[in-house]
Short mmCIF file of C-alpha atoms and ligand atoms in Angstrom, two decimals:
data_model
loop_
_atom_site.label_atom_id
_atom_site.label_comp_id
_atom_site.label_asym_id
_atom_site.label_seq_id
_atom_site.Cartn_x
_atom_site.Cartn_y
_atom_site.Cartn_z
CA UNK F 1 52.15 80.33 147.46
CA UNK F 2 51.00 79.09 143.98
CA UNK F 3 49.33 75.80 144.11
CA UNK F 4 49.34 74.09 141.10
CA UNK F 5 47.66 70.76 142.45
CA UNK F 6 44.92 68.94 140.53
CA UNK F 7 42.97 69.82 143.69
CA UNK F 8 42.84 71.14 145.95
CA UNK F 9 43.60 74.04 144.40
CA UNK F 10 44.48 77.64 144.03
CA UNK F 11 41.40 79.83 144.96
CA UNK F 12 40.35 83.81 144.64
CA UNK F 13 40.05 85.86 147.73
CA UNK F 14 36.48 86.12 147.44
CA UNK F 15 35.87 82.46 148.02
CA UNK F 16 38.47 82.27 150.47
CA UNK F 17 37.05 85.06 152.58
CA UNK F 18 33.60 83.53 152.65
CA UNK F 19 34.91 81.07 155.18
CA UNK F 20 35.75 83.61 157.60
CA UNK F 21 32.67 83.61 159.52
CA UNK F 22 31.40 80.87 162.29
CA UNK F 23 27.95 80.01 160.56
CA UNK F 24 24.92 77.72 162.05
CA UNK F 25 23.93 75.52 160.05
CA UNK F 26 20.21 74.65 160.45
CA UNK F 27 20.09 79.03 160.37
CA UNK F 28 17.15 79.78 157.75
CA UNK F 29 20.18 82.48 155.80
CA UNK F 30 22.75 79.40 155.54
CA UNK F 31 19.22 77.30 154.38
CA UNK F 32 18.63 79.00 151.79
CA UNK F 33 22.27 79.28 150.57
CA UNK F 34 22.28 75.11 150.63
CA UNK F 35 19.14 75.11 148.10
CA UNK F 36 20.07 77.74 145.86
CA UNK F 37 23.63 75.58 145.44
CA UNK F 38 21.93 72.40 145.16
CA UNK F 39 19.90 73.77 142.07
CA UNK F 40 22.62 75.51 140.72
CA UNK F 41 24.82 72.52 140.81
CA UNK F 42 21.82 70.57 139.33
CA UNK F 43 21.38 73.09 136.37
CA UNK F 44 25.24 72.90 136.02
CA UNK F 45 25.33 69.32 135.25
CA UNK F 46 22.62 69.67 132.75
CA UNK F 47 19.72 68.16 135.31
CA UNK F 48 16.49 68.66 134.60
CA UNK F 49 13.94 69.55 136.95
CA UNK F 50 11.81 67.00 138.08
CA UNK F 51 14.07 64.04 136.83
CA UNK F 52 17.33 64.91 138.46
CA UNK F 53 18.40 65.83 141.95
CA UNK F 54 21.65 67.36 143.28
CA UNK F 55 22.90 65.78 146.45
CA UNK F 56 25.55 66.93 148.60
CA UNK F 57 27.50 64.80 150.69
CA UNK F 58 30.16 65.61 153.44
CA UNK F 59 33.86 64.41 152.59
CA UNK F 60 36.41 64.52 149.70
CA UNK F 61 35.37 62.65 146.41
CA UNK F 62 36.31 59.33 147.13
CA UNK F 63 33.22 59.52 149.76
CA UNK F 64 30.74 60.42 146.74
CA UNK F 65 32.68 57.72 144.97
CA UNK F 66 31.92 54.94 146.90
CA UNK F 67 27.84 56.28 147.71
CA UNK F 68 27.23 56.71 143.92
CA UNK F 69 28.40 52.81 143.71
CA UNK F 70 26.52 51.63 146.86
CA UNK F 71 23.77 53.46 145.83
CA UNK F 72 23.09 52.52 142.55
CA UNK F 73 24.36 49.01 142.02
CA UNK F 74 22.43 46.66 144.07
CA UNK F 75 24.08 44.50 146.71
CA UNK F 76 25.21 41.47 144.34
CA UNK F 77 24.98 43.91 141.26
CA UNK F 78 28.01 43.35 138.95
CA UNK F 79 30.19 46.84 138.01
CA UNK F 80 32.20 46.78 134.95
CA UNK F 81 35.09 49.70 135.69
CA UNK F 82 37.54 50.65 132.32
CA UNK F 83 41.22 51.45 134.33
CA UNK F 84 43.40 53.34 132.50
CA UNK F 85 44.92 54.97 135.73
CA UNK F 86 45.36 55.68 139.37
CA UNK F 87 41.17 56.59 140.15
CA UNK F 88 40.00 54.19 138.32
CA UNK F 89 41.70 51.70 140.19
CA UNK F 90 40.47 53.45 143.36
CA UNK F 91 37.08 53.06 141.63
CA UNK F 92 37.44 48.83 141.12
CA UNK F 93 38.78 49.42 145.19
CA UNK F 94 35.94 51.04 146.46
CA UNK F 95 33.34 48.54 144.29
CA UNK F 96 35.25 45.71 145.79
CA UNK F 97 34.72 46.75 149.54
CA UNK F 98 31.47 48.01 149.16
CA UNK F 99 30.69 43.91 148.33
CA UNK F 100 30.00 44.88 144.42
CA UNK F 101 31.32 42.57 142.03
CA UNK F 102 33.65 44.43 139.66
CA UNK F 103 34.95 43.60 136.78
CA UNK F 104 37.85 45.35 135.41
CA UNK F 105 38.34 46.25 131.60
CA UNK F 106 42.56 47.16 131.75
CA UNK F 107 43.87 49.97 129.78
CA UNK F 108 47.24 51.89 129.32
CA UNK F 109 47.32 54.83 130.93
CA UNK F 110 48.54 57.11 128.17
CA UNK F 111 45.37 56.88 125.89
CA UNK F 112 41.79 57.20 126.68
CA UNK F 113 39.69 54.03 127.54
CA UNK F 114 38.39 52.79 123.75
CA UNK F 115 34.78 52.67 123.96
CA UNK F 116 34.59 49.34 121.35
CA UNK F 117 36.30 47.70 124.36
CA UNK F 118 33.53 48.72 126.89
CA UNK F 119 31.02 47.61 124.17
CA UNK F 120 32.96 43.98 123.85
CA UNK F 121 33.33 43.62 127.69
CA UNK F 122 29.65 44.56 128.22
CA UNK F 123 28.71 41.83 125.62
CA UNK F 124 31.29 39.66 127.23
CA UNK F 125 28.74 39.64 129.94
CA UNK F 126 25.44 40.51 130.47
CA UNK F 127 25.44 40.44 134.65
CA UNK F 128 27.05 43.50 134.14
CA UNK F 129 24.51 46.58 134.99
CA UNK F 130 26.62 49.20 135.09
CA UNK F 131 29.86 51.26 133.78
CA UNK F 132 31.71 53.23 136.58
CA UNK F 133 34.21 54.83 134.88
CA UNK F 134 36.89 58.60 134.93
CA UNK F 135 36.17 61.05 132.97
CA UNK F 136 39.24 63.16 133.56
CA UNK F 137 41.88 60.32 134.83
CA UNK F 138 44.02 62.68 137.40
CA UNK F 139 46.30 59.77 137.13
CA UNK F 140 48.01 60.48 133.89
CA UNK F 141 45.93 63.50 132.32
CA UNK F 142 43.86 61.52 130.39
CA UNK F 143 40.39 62.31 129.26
CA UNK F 144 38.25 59.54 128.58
CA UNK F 145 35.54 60.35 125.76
CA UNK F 146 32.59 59.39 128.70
CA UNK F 147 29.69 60.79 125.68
CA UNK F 148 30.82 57.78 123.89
CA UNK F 149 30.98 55.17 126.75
CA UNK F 150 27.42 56.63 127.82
CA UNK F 151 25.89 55.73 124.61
CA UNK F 152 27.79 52.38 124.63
CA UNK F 153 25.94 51.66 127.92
CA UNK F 154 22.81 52.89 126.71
CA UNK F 155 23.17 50.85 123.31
CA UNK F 156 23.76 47.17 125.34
CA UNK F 157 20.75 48.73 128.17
CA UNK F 158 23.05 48.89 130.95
CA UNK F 159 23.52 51.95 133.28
CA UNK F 160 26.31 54.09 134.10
CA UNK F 161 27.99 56.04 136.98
CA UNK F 162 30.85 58.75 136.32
CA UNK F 163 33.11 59.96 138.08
CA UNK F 164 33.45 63.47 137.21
CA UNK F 165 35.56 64.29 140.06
CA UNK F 166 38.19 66.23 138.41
CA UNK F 167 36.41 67.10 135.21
CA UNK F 168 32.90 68.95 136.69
CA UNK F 169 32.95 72.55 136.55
CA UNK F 170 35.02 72.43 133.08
CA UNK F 171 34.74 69.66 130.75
CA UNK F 172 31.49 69.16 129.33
CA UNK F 173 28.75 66.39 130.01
CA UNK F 174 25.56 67.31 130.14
CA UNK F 175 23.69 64.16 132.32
CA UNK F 176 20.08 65.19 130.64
CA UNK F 177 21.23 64.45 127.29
CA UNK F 178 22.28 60.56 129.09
CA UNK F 179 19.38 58.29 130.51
CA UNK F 180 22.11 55.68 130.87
CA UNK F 181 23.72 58.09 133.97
CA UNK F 182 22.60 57.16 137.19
CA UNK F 183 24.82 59.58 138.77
CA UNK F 184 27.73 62.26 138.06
CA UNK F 185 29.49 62.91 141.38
CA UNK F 186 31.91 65.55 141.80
CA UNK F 187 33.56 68.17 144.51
CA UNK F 188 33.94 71.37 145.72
CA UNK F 189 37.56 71.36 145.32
CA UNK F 190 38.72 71.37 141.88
CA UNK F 191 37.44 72.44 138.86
CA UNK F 192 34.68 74.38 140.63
CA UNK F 193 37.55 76.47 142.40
CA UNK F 194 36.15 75.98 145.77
CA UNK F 195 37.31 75.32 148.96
CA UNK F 196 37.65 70.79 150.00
CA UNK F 197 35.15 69.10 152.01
CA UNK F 198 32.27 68.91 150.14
CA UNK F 199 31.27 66.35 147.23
CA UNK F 200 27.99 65.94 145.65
CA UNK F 201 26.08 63.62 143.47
CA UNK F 202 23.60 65.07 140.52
CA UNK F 203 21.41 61.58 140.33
CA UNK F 204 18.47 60.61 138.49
CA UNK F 205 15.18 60.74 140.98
CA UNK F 206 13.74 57.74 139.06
CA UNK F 207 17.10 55.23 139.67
CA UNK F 208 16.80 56.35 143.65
CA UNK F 209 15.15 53.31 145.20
CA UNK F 210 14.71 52.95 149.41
CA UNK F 211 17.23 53.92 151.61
CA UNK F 212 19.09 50.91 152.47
CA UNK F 213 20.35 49.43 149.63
CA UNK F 214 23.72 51.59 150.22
CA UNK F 215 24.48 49.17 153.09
CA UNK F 216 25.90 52.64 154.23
CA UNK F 217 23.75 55.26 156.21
CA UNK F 218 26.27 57.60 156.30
CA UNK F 219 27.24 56.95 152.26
CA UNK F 220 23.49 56.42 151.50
CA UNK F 221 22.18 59.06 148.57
CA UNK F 222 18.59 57.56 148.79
CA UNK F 223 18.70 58.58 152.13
CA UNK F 224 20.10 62.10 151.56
CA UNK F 225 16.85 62.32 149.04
CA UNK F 226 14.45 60.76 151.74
CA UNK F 227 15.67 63.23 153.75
CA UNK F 228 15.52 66.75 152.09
CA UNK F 229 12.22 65.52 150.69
CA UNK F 230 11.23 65.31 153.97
CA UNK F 231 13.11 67.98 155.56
CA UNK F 232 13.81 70.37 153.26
CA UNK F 233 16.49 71.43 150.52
CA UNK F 234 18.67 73.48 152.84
CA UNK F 235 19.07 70.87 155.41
CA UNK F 236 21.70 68.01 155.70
CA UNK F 237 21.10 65.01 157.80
CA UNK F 238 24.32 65.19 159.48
CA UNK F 239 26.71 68.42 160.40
CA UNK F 240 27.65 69.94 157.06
CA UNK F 241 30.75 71.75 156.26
CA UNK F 242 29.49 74.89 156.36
CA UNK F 243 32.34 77.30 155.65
CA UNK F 244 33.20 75.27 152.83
CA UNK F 245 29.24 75.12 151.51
CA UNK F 246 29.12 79.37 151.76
CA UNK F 247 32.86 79.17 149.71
CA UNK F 248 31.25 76.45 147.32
CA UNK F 249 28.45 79.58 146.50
CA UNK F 250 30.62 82.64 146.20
CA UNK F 251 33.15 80.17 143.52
CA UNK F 252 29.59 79.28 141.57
CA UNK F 253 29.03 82.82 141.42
CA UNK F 254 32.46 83.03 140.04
CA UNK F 255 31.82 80.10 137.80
CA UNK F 256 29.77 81.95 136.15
CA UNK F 257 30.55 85.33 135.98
CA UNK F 258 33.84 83.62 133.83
CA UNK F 259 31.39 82.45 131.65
CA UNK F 260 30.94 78.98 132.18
CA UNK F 261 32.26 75.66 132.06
CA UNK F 262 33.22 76.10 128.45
CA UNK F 263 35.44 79.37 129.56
CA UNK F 264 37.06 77.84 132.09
CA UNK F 265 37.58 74.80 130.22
CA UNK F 266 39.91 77.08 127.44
CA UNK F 267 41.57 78.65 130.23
CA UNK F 268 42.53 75.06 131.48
CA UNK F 269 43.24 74.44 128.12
CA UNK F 270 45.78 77.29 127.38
CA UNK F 271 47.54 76.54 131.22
CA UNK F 272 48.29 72.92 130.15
CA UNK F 273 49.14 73.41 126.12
CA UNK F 274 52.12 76.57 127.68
CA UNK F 275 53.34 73.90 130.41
CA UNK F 276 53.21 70.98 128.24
CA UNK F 277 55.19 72.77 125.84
CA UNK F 278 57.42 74.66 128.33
CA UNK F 279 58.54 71.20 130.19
CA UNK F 280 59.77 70.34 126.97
CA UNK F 281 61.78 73.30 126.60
CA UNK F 282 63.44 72.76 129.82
CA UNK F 283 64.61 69.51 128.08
CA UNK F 284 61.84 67.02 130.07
CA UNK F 285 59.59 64.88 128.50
CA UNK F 286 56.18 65.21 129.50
CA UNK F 287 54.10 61.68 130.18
CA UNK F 288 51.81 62.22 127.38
CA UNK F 289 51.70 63.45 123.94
CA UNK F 290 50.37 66.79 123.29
CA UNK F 291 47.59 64.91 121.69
CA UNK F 292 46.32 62.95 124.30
CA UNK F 293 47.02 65.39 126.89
CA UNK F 294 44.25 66.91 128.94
CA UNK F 295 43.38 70.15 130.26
CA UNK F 296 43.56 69.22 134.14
CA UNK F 297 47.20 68.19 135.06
CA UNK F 298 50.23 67.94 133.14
CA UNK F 299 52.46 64.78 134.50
CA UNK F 300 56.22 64.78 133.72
CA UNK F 301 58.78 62.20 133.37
CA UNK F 302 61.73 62.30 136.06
CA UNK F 303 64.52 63.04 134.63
CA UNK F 304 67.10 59.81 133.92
CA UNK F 305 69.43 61.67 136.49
CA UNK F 306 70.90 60.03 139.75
CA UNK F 307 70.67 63.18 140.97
CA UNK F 308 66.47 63.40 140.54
CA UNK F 309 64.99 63.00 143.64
CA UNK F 310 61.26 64.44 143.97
CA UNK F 311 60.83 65.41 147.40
CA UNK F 312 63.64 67.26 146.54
CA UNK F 313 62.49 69.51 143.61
CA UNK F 314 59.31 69.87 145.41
CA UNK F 315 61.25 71.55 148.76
CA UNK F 316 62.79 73.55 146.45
CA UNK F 317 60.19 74.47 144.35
CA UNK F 318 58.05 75.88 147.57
CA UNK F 319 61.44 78.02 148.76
CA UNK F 320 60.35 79.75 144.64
CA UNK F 321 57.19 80.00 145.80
CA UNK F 322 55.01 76.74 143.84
CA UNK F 323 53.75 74.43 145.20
CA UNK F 324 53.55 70.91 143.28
CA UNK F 325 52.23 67.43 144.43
CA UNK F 326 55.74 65.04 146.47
CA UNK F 327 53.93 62.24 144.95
CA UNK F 328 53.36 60.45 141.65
CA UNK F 329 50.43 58.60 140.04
CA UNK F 330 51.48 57.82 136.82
CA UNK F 331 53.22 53.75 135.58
CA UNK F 332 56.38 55.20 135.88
CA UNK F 333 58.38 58.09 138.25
CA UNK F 334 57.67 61.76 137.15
CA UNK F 335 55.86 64.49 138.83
CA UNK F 336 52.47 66.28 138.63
CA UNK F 337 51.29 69.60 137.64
CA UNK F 338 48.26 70.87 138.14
CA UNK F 339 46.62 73.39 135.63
CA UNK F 340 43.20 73.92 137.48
CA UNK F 341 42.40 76.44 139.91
CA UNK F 342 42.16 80.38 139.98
CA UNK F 343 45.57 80.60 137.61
CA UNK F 344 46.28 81.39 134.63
CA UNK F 345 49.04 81.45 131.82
CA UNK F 346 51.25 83.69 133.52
CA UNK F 347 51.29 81.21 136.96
CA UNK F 348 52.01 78.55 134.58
CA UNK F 349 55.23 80.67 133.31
CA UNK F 350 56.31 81.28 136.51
CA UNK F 351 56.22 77.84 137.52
CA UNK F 352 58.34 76.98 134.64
CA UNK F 353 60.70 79.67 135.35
CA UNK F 354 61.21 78.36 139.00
CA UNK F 355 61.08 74.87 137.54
CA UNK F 356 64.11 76.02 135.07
CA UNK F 357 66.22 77.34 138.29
CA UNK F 358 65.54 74.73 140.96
CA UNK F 359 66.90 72.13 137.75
CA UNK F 360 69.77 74.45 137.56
CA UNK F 361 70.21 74.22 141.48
CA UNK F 362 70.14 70.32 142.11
CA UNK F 363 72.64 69.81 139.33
CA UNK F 364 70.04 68.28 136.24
CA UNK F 365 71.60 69.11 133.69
CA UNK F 366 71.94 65.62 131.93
CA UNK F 367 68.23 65.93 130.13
CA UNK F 368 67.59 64.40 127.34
CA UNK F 369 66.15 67.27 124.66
CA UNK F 370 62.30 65.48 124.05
C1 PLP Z 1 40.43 63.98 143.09
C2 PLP Z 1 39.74 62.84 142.47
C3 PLP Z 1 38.91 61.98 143.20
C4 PLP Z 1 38.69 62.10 144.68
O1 PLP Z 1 39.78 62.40 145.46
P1 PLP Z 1 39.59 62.97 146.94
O2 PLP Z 1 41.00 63.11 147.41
O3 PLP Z 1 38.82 61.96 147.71
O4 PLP Z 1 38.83 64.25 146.82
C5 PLP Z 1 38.23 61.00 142.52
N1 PLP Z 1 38.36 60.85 141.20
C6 PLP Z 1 39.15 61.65 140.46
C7 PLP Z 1 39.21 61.45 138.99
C8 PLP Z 1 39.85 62.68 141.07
O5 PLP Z 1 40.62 63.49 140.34
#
C-alpha cells in the first residue's frame, strides 16, 4: 500500500525493520540510542549546546502541543494563536483547556497568516506573552512565513512557541537564530519519516522554570529536564515507546544520508508541484493556488458531482493500491493528499493514475476543467 497521508506516513524498510525486536528500555544499548537522538534532534533544529535541550515526550503531536503551552505560558499567561486552519484551531483548543487565556487572530485558510496582523494584535494588547502559531498548516497546505512572525514577537518582546509538527525534518527554521522561541515541538511521524508515537520539544534551557507550572506531570517538559538532568539523557521518566525511539534513529540516519532537511524539502517540493498540477489535469481544482501551495499535502476540491462521495473514492482508491485520508480539513469538502514520506515523483504519478480510473469508475465525469 502507498500511503500518501500527511502523517503518518510512508516509511523505508530499514526503519520499519528496526521495530522488529522486543527492546528494554532502561538497557544501557537502548540508553545510549535515546541520547545520541536527543542531540541529534537538538542539532537538527539548529539548538545550540548549552542553551537548548531536546525533549522527548510519549504520544502523537497534539501531546507536545499542549506541554509546550503548559509549559511555557504561565498559569494566567495570555496566548495570542494566528488560525488560518484546522491545527491552529486545535492549538486555541488545547490553550483553552490547559486554563491559558487565548486570544485568537482569524485568518483565511488559503493564504499564510500576515505577520503585520500578529504585529497589530500584539500591540492590540500587551498581556499577551506569547505567539503559538503553525508553521506548516496540515489543514489547507499552507505555510506560514514563522521567520517573520518570530521576529515580530521578538520586535514587541514577547515569546513564541511553534508548532512545527508537520514542517520539522523539511522546512527550515533554525530555533538558534530565534531568542523569541521558547519551544519547536515536533514528531516522529512525518517529515522525519519515522514510525508514530513519539513527539519531542527542542526548548530553550533558560525559559525552563520548576516543574509544576505545567499543571500536568505527565505533559510537564520542566520535569522531563529535571529529570534527565538528574537521571540521565537516555532515560525517560515514564515507559517510552521504544520500538518507535530505535525507528526514530535508523530514519535520522536516513535523514541525513538524503542530505538534509533542505533535500528532502525539494523532494517534497517536486511530489506536491506534479500532483498539484496533475489534479488539475484530471479536471479538479486543487484548494490552493500553485502559489500558495506548500510542500506537505496537496488538498483538493470535491468535485460539484452528486455522485462525489469521499469514503467512496477512498475504498476505491485502496482496491488501486493508495491510500488517502476519508476525512477533510479544509472550509469546504475536498480531499487530502499527502506528499511526505519515503515517496517520490513516481508514487505521486501513480496515485494520479489510480485517481484518473477510480473517477472513471464512480461515474465523475461532470468536472469542471480548472
Ligand atoms: C499532525 C499535526 C499535529 C499533531 O497531530 P497528531 O495526530 O497528534 O500527531 C499538530 N500540528 C500539525 C500542524 C500537524 O500537522
Amino acid at each position: 500500500m502507498l500511503l500518501l497521508l500527511p502523517g503518518p506516513v510512508q516509511t523505508r524498510p530499514e526503519t520499519r525493520a528496526a521495530m522488529g525486536v522486543d527492546i528494554g528500555p532502561w538497557d544501557d544499548e537502548f540508553r545510549a540510542v535515546v541520547a545520541a537522538l536527543r542531540e541529534r534532534l537538538r542539532v537538527l533544529a539548529g539548538g545550540r549546546e548549552g542553551e537548548h535541550v531536546a525533549l522527548p515526550l510519549q504520544g502523537s503531536g497534539h501531546f507536545v502541543v499542549e506541554a509546550a503551552l503548559r509549559s511555557f505560558v504561565p498559569p494566567g499567561g495570555k496566548v495570542l494563536v494566528p488560525v488560518n486552519g484546522t491545527y491552529g484551531r486545535r492549538i486555541e483548543r488545547l490553550g483553552r483547556e490547559a486554563g491559558r487565556a487565548v486570544v485568537t487572530l482569524p485568518c483565511p485558510d488559503t493564504a499564510p497568516v500576515p505577520p503585520e496582523a500578529v504585529a497589530a494584535a500584539l500591540a492590540a494588547d500587551p498581556a499577551i506573552g506569547h505567539v503559538a502559531v503553525v508553521q506548516s498548516e496540515t489543514g489547507s497546505g499552507v505555510v506560514n512565513d514563522v521567520a517573520a512572525i518570530g521576529a515580530v514577537a521578538r520586535g514587541a518582546g514577547r515569546r513564541m512557541i511553534l508548532d512545527s509538527v508537520s514542517a520539522f525534518g523539511a522546512l527550515p527554521f533554525d530555533i538558534g537564530a530565534h531568542p523569541e522561541c521558547d519551544a519547536l515541538v515536533f514528531t516522529s511521524g512525518k517529515c522525519l519519516e519515522g514510525m508514530p508515537g513519539l513527539a519531542c520539544a527542542v526548548a530553550r534551557i533558560d525559559r525552563l522554570g520548576e516543574p509544576g507550572q505545567a499543571g500536568s506531570w505527565c505533559l510537564d517538559l520542566a520535569d522531563v529536564y529535571r529529570y534527565a538532568l538528574a537521571a540521565g539523557w537516555g532515560r525517560f521518566r515514564f515507559t517510552p515507546p521504544a520500538q518507535v525511539v530505535s525507528a526514530l534513529s535508523v530514519a535520522v540516519d536516513l535523514h541525513e544520508a538524503e542530505g538534509g532537511s533542505a533535500v528532502r524539502l525539494a523532494r517534497y517540493a517536486n511530489n506536491a508541484r506534479i500532483f498539484h498540477a496533475g489534479v488539475r489535469e484530471l479536471g479538479l481544482t486543487p484548494y490552493l493556488p500553485a502559489e500558495q501551495q506548500g510542500p506537505v499535502i496537496v488538498n483538493v476540491r470535491a468535485p460539484d458531482d452528486p455522485a462525489w462521495d469521499l469514503q467512496r473514492f477512498a475504498t476505491l482508491l485502496k482496491t488501486r493500491g493508495v491510500m488517502i485520508c476519508n476525512f477533510y480539513t479544509t472550509e469546504t469538502p475536498g480531499f487530502r493528499v499527502g506528499c511526505i514520506g519515503a515517496v517520490a515523483e513516481e508514487a505521486m504519478r501513480y496515485a494520479l493514475a489510480a485517481m484518473r480510473s477510480v473517477l472513471d469508475e464512480m461515474g465523475l465525469r461532470r468536472r469542471e476543467a480548472a
